[in-house]
XYZ file of C-alpha atoms in Angstrom:
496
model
C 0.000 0.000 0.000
C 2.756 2.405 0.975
C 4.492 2.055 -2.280
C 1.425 2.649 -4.229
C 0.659 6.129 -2.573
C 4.595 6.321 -2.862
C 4.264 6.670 -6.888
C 0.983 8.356 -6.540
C 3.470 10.939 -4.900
C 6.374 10.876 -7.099
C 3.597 11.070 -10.062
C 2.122 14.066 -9.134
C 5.442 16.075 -8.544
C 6.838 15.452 -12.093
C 3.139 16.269 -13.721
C 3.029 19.365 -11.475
C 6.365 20.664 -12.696
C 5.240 20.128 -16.306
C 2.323 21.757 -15.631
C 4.379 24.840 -14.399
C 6.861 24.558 -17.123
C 3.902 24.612 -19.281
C 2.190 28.000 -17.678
C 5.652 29.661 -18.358
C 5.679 28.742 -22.055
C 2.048 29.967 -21.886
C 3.453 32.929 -20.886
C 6.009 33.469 -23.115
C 3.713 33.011 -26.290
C 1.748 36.029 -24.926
C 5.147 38.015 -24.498
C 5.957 36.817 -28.311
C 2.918 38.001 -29.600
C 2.804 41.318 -27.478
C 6.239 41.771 -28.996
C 5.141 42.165 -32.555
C 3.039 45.299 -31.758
C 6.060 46.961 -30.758
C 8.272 48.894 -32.835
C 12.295 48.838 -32.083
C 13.138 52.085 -32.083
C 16.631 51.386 -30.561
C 19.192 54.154 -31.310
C 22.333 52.423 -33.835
C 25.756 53.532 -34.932
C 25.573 54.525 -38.121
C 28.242 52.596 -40.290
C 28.156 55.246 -42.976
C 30.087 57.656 -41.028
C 33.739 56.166 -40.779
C 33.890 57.886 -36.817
C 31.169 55.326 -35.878
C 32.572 52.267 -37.151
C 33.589 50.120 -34.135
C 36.561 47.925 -34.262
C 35.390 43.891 -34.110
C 37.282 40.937 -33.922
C 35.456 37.751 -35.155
C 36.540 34.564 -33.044
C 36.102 31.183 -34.490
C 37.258 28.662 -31.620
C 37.938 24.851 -33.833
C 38.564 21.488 -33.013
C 39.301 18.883 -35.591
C 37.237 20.585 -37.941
C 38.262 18.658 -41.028
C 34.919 18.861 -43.268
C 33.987 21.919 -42.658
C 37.325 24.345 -42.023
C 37.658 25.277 -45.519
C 33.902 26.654 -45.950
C 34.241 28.194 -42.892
C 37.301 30.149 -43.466
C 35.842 31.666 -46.718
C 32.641 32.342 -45.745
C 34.066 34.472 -42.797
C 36.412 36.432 -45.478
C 33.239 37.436 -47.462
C 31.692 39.170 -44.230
C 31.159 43.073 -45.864
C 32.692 45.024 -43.099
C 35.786 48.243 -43.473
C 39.305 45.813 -42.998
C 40.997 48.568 -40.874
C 38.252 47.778 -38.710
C 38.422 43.755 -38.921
C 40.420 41.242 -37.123
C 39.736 37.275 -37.334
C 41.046 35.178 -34.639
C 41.125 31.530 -35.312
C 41.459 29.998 -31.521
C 42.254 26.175 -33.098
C 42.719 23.519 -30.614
C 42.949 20.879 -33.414
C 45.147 17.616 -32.338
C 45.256 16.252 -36.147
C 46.402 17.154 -39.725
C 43.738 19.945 -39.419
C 46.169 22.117 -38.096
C 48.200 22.318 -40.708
C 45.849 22.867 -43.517
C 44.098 25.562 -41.498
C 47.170 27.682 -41.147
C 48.027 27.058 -44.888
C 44.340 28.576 -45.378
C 45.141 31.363 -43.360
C 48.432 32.355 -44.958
C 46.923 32.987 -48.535
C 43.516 34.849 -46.803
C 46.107 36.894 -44.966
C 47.844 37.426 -48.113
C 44.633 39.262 -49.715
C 45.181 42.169 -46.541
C 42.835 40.158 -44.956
C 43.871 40.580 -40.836
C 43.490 36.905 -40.092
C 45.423 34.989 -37.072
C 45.842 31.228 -36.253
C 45.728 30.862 -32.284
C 46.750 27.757 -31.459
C 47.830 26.401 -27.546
C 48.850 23.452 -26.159
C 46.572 22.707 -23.523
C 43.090 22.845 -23.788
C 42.113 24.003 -20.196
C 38.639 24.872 -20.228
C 38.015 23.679 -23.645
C 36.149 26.129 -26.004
C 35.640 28.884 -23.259
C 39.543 28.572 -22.490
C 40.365 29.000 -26.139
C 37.916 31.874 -26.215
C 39.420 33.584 -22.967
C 43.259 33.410 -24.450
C 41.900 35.139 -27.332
C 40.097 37.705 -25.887
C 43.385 38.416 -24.101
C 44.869 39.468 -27.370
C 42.070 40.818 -29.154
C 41.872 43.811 -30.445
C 38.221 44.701 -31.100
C 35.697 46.142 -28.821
C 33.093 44.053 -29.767
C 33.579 40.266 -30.045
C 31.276 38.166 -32.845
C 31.885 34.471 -32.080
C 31.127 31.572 -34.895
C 31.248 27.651 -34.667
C 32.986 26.226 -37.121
C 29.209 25.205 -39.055
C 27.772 28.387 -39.098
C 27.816 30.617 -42.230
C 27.006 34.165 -41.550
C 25.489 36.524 -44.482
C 28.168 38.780 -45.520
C 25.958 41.795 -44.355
C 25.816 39.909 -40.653
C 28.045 42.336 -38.487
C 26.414 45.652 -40.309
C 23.064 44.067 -39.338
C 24.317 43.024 -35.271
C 26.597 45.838 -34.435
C 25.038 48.792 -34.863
C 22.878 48.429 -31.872
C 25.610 48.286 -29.403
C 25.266 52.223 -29.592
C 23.202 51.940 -26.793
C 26.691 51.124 -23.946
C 24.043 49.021 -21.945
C 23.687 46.476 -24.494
C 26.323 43.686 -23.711
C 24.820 40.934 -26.272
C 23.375 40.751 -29.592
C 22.172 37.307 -30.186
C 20.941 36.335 -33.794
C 18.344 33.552 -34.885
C 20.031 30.103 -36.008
C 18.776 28.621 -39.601
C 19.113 25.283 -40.609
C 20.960 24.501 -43.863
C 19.529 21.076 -43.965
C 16.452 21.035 -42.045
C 14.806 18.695 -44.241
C 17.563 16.103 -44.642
C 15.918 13.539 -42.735
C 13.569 13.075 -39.945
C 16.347 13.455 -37.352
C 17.025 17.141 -38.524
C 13.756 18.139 -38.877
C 12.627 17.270 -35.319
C 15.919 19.195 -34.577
C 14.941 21.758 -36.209
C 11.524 21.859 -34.938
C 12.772 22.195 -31.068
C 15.329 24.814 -32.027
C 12.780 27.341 -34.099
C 10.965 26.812 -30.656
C 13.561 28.035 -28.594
C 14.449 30.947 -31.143
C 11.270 32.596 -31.406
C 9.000 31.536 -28.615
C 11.520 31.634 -25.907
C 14.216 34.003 -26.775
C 11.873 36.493 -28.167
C 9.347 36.159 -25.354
C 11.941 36.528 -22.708
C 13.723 39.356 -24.008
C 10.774 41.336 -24.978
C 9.733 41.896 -21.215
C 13.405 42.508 -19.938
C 13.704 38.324 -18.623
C 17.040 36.725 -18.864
C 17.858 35.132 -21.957
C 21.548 33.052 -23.213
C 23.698 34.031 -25.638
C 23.624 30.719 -27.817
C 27.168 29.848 -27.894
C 27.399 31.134 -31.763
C 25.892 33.983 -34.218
C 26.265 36.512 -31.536
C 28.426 39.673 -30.331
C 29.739 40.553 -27.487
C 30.744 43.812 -25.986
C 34.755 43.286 -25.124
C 34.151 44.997 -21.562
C 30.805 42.940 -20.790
C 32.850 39.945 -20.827
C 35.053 40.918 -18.524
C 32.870 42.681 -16.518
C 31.254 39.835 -15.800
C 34.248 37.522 -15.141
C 35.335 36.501 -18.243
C 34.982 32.664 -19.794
C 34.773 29.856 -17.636
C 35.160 26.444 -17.815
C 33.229 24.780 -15.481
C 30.126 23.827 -16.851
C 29.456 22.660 -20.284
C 27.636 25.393 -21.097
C 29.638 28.450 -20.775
C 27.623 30.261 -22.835
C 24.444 30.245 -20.514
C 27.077 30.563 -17.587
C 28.766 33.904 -18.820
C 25.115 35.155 -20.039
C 23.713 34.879 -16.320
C 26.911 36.327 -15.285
C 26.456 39.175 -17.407
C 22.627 40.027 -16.892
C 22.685 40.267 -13.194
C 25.728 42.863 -13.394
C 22.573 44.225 -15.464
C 24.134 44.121 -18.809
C 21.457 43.969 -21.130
C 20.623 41.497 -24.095
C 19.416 42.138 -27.208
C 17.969 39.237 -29.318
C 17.615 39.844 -33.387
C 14.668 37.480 -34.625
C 15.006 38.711 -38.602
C 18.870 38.456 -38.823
C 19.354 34.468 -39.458
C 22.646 32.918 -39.265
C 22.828 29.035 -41.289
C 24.221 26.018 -39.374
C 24.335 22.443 -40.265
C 21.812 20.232 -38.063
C 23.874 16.814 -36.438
C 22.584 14.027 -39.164
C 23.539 11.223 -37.362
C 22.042 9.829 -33.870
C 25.647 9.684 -32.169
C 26.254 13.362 -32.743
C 22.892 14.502 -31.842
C 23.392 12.512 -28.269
C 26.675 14.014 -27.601
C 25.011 17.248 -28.239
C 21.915 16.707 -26.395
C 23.976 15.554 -23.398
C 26.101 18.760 -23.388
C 23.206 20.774 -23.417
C 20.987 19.514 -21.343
C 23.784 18.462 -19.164
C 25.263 21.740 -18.958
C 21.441 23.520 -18.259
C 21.794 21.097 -14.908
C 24.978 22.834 -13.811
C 24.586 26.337 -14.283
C 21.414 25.658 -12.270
C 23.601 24.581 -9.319
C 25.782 27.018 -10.071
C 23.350 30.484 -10.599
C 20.333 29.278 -8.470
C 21.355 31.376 -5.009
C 22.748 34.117 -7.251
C 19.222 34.507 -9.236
C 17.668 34.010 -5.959
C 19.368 36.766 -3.928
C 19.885 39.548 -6.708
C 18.609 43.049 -5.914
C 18.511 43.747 -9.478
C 15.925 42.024 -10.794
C 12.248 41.121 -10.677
C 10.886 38.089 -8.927
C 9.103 37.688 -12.336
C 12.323 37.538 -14.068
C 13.547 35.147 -11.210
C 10.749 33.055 -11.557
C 11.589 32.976 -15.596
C 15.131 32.691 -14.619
C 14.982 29.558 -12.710
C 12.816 28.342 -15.164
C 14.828 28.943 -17.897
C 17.888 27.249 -16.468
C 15.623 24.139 -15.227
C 14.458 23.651 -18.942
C 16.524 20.408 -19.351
C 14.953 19.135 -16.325
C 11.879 18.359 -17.891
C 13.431 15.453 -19.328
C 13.581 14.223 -15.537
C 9.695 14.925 -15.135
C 8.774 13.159 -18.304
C 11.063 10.355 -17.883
C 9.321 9.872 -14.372
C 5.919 10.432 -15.611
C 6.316 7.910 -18.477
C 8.134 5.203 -15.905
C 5.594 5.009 -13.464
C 2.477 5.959 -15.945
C 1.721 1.763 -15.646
C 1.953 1.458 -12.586
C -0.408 4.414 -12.399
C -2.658 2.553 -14.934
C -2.441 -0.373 -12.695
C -3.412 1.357 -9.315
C -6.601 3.479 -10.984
C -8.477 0.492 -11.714
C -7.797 -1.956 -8.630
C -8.427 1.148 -5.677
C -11.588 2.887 -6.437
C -11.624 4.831 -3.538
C -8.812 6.934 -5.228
C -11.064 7.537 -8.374
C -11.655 11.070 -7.763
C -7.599 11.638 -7.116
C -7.535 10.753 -10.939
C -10.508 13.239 -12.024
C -8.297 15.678 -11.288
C -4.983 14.508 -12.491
C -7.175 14.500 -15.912
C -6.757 17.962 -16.141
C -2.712 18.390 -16.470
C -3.909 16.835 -19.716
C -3.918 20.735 -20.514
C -0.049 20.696 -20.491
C -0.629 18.965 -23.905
C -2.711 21.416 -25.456
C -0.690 24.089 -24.348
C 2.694 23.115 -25.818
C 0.569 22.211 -28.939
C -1.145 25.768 -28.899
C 2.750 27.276 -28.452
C 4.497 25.453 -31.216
C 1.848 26.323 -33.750
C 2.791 29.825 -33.329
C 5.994 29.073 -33.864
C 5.688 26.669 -36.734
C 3.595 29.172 -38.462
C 5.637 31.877 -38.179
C 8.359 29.563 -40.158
C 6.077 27.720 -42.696
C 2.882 29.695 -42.949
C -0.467 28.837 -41.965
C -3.427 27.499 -43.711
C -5.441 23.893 -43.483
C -2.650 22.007 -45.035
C -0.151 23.384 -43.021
C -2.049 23.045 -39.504
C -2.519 19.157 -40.269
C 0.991 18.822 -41.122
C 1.982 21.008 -37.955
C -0.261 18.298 -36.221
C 1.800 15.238 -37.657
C 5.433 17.149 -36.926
C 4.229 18.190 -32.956
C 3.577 14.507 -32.284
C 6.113 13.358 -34.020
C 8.568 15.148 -32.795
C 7.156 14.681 -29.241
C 7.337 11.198 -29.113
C 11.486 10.988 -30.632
C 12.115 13.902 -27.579
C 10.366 11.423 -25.105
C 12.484 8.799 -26.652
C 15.341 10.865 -25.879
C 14.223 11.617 -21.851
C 16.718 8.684 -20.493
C 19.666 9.711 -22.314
C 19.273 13.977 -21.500
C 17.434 12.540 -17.721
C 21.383 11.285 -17.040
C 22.684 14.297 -18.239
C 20.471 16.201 -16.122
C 21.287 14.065 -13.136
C 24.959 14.247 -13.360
C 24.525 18.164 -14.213
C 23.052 18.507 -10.431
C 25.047 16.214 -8.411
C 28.131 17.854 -10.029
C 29.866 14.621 -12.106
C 32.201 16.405 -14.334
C 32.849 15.513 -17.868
C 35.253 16.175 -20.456
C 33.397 18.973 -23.528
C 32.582 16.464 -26.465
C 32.032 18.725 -29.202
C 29.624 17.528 -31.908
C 30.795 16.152 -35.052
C 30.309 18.390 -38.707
C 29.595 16.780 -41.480
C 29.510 19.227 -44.857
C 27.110 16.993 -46.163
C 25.910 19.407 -49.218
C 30.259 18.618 -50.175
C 30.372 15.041 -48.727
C 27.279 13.933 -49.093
C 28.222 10.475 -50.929
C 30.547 9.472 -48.184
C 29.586 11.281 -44.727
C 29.634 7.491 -43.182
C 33.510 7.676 -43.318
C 33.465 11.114 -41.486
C 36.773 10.210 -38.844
C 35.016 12.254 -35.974
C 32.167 9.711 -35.686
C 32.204 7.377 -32.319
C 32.296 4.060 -33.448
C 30.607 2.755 -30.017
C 27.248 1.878 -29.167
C 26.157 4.182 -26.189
C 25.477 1.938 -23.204
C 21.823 3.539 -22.722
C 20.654 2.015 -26.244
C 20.134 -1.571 -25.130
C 17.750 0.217 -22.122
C 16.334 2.471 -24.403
C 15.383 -1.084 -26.510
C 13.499 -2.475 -23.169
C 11.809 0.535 -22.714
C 10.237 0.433 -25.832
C 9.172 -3.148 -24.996
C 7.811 -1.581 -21.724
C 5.638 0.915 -23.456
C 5.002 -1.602 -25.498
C 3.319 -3.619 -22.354
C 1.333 -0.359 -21.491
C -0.329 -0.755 -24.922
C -1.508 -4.320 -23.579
C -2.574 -3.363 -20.508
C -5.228 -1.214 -22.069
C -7.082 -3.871 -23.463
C -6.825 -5.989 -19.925
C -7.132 -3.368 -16.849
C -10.553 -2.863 -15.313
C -13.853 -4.631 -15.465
C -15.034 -2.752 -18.508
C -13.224 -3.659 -21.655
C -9.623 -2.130 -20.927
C -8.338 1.486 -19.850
C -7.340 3.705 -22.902
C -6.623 7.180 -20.915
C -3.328 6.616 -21.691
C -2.699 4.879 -24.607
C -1.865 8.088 -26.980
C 0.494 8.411 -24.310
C 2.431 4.868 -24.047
C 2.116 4.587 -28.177
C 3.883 7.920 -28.653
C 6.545 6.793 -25.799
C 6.788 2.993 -27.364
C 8.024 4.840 -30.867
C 9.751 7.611 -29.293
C 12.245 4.855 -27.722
C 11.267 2.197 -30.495
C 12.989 5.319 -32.717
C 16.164 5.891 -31.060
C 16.796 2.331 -30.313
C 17.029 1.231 -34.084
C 18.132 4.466 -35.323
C 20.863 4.367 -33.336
C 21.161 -0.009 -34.017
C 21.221 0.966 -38.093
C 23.792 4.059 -37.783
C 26.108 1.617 -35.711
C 27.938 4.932 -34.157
């Protein structure tokens, strides 16, 4: 009996938090919508008048970046921006033969009066924010525009960003990603699909009311002085990004987020590469939690609204936790509302979360819109991409629920940066891509029982109860059984 009211507990908890999580994105729809009555009348330098022209230096921190180095390089040396004004740092921490035909690369840019430099070190303390922090040591630009090695920038990108750090309170400008091959396969559009999310819902909602938002690690600028205001890179986390962002914003630097400028990266295309970089992520949410919680608690300078958003925000990859919990002990649930009737009214109620649901639905469709356009035939395919997509991310909850975990009990873990692929150049032979693990994660076999689990929860729908089977929450347990049914072969077939 005690273990039954024991789940019953455990239950509720992780479909309350959803719930919550839910209100907030509820929230943040009506900030993103608000948002678009506004005008920006923000004041800008104006890059006509050679007097205004700030100097930047672009930093493009590298590692083993064999496939994608050479687009890189010239796509940065097309960026339309005064060269007496310019400077390009290439921070490369590459251990191969990368090395070498980078700073070949570099030598005949440089050669066009381009002011182009290869950093290289030999240790990699603190990983990309390290190689970021010995640059910034010798950088000569004000303002600091930082690109990952996939991302291709317009060549109009820094008149577009900079201008509006003419307002000396603005410490970030953070651009939109794009998705240069969103509809590769179903792996990249489901990617895609969360991270369009995230870049107009979220971003734009939270920075339209004056809430903390994260630079994104890429397609943004910094001000020089706001990094080291704020303490400069660190290392800790794997997300120093969302660390140095926090940092930043409650010194009261302000953020401003760009929705219309859109900067083109390459989606993961494998399974392996899209773990490692869910892990890091989500992994890295957990920590800066543990790390800014008490400092977002006792600020002076800000709201408890933009607290309350603030812990939020950095307990996003804790969701995974609640839904992983929710979907675990969802048959048991099953189980224990038909045998105890007396606790048929306890289940009444928990019919309601069922709203969470609708919400998020309600949420994305903005958001899908606003990238595909509306209309019948774009509604019912919105309605075949939200479930799809939400069953793969459930499939996904054990593998980001351990990152999560160790995030907040504080395991450390070495930065495992995500594998590029080129695949519009190497499209024929990506497979042989040398940055690929050729291991079988250890959480696939589970992944492949918990598909056979949810698999049981469709059964017990047909054989619970006196009247012909329980079917509350079979949606549920038959998004869940190909969510994990997904990943589990996908990952089998890939065989990395």
């Amino acid at each position: 009996m005690y273990l039954q009211y024991l789940i019953i507990i455990i239950y509720t908890i992780a479909i309350v938090l959803i719930f919550m999580y839910a209100l907030a994105q509820l929230n943040l729809l009506y900030n993103y919508l608000s948002s678009k009555k506004k005008r920006d009348n923000c004041e800008t330098f104006d890059l006509n008048n050679p007097s205004e022209v700030p100097f930047v230096t672009v930093q493009l921190p590298v590692f083993n970046e064999m496939y994608v180095m050479e687009r890189l390089l010239d796509n940065i040396a097309l960026l339309d921006y005064p060269k007496e004004k310019l400077e390009i740092q290439v921070l490369d921490d590459s251990t191969d033969e990368t090395i070498h035909t980078t700073k070949a690369h570099i030598e005949k840019l440089a050669a066009t009066g381009l002011d182009i430099k290869h950093i290289t070190r030999e240790n990699r303390v603190g990983f990309k924010a390290g190689a970021l922090k010995e640059g910034l040591e010798i950088a000569k630009g004000e303002f600091i525009a930082i690109f990952d090695a996939d991302f291709l920038p317009q060549p109009n990108w820094l008149k577009r960003t900079v201008p509006y750090f003419k307002d000396k309170e603005i410490g970030v400008v953070q651009t939109r990603w794009g998705h240069i091959n969103r509809n590769y396969s179903l792996l990249t559009k489901i990617q895609a699909f969360a991270l369009d999310a995230h870049f107009t819902l979220e971003q734009v909602g939270r920075n339209s009311k004056g809430h903390f938002i994260n630079f994104n690690g890429t397609a943004g600028v910094w001000r020089k002085e706001c990094i080291i205001d704020a303490g400069n890179w660190e290392g800790d986390t794997l997300t120093e990004d969302l660390d140095l962002s926090y940092r930043a914003q409650l010194k009261n630097w302000k953020f401003k987020y760009l929705e219309d400028v859109e900067t083109p990266a390459e989606l993961p295309i494998v399974i392996s590469a899209a773990r490692s970089q869910q892990f890091r992520w989500n992994k890295g949410g957990a920590e800066n939690f543990r790390k800014m919680l008490w400092r977002v608690i006792k600020s002076n300078n800000i709201s408890p609204k933009t607290k309350i958003h603030g812990l939020l925000h950095l307990l996003n990859s804790s969701m995974f936790l609640s839904i992983f919990v929710v979907a675990i002990l969802s048959i048991p649930m099953l189980y224990i509302k038909n045998e105890y009737a007396h606790l048929r009214d306890y289940f009444y109620v928990m019919s309601f979360f069922i709203i969470s649901t609708i919400i998020f639905f309600v949420c994305y469709w903005f958001m899908y819109k606003n990238i595909y356009g509306s209309g019948f035939k774009k509604f019912f395919s919105y309605i075949g991409m939200f479930f799809t997509f939400f069953s793969i991310a459930m499939g996904f909850s054990l593998h980001n629920s351990i990152a999560v975990l160790e995030g907040h009990i504080g395991k450390k873990s070495e930065f495992v940066r995500t594998p590029k692929f080129n695949i519009r150049k190497f499209k024929d032979n990506w497979k042989n891509n040398k940055y690929l693990r050729k291991k079988l994660s250890s959480n696939v076999l589970i992944e492949g029982l918990l598909m056979l689990y949810f698999g049981f929860g469709l059964y017990s729908a047909f054989i619970v109860g006196d009247q012909g089977g329980d079917f509350g929450l079979f949606p549920f347990h038959l998004m869940l059984c190909i969510g994990f049914g997904y990943v589990f072969f996908k990952s089998l077939s890939s065989k990395v």
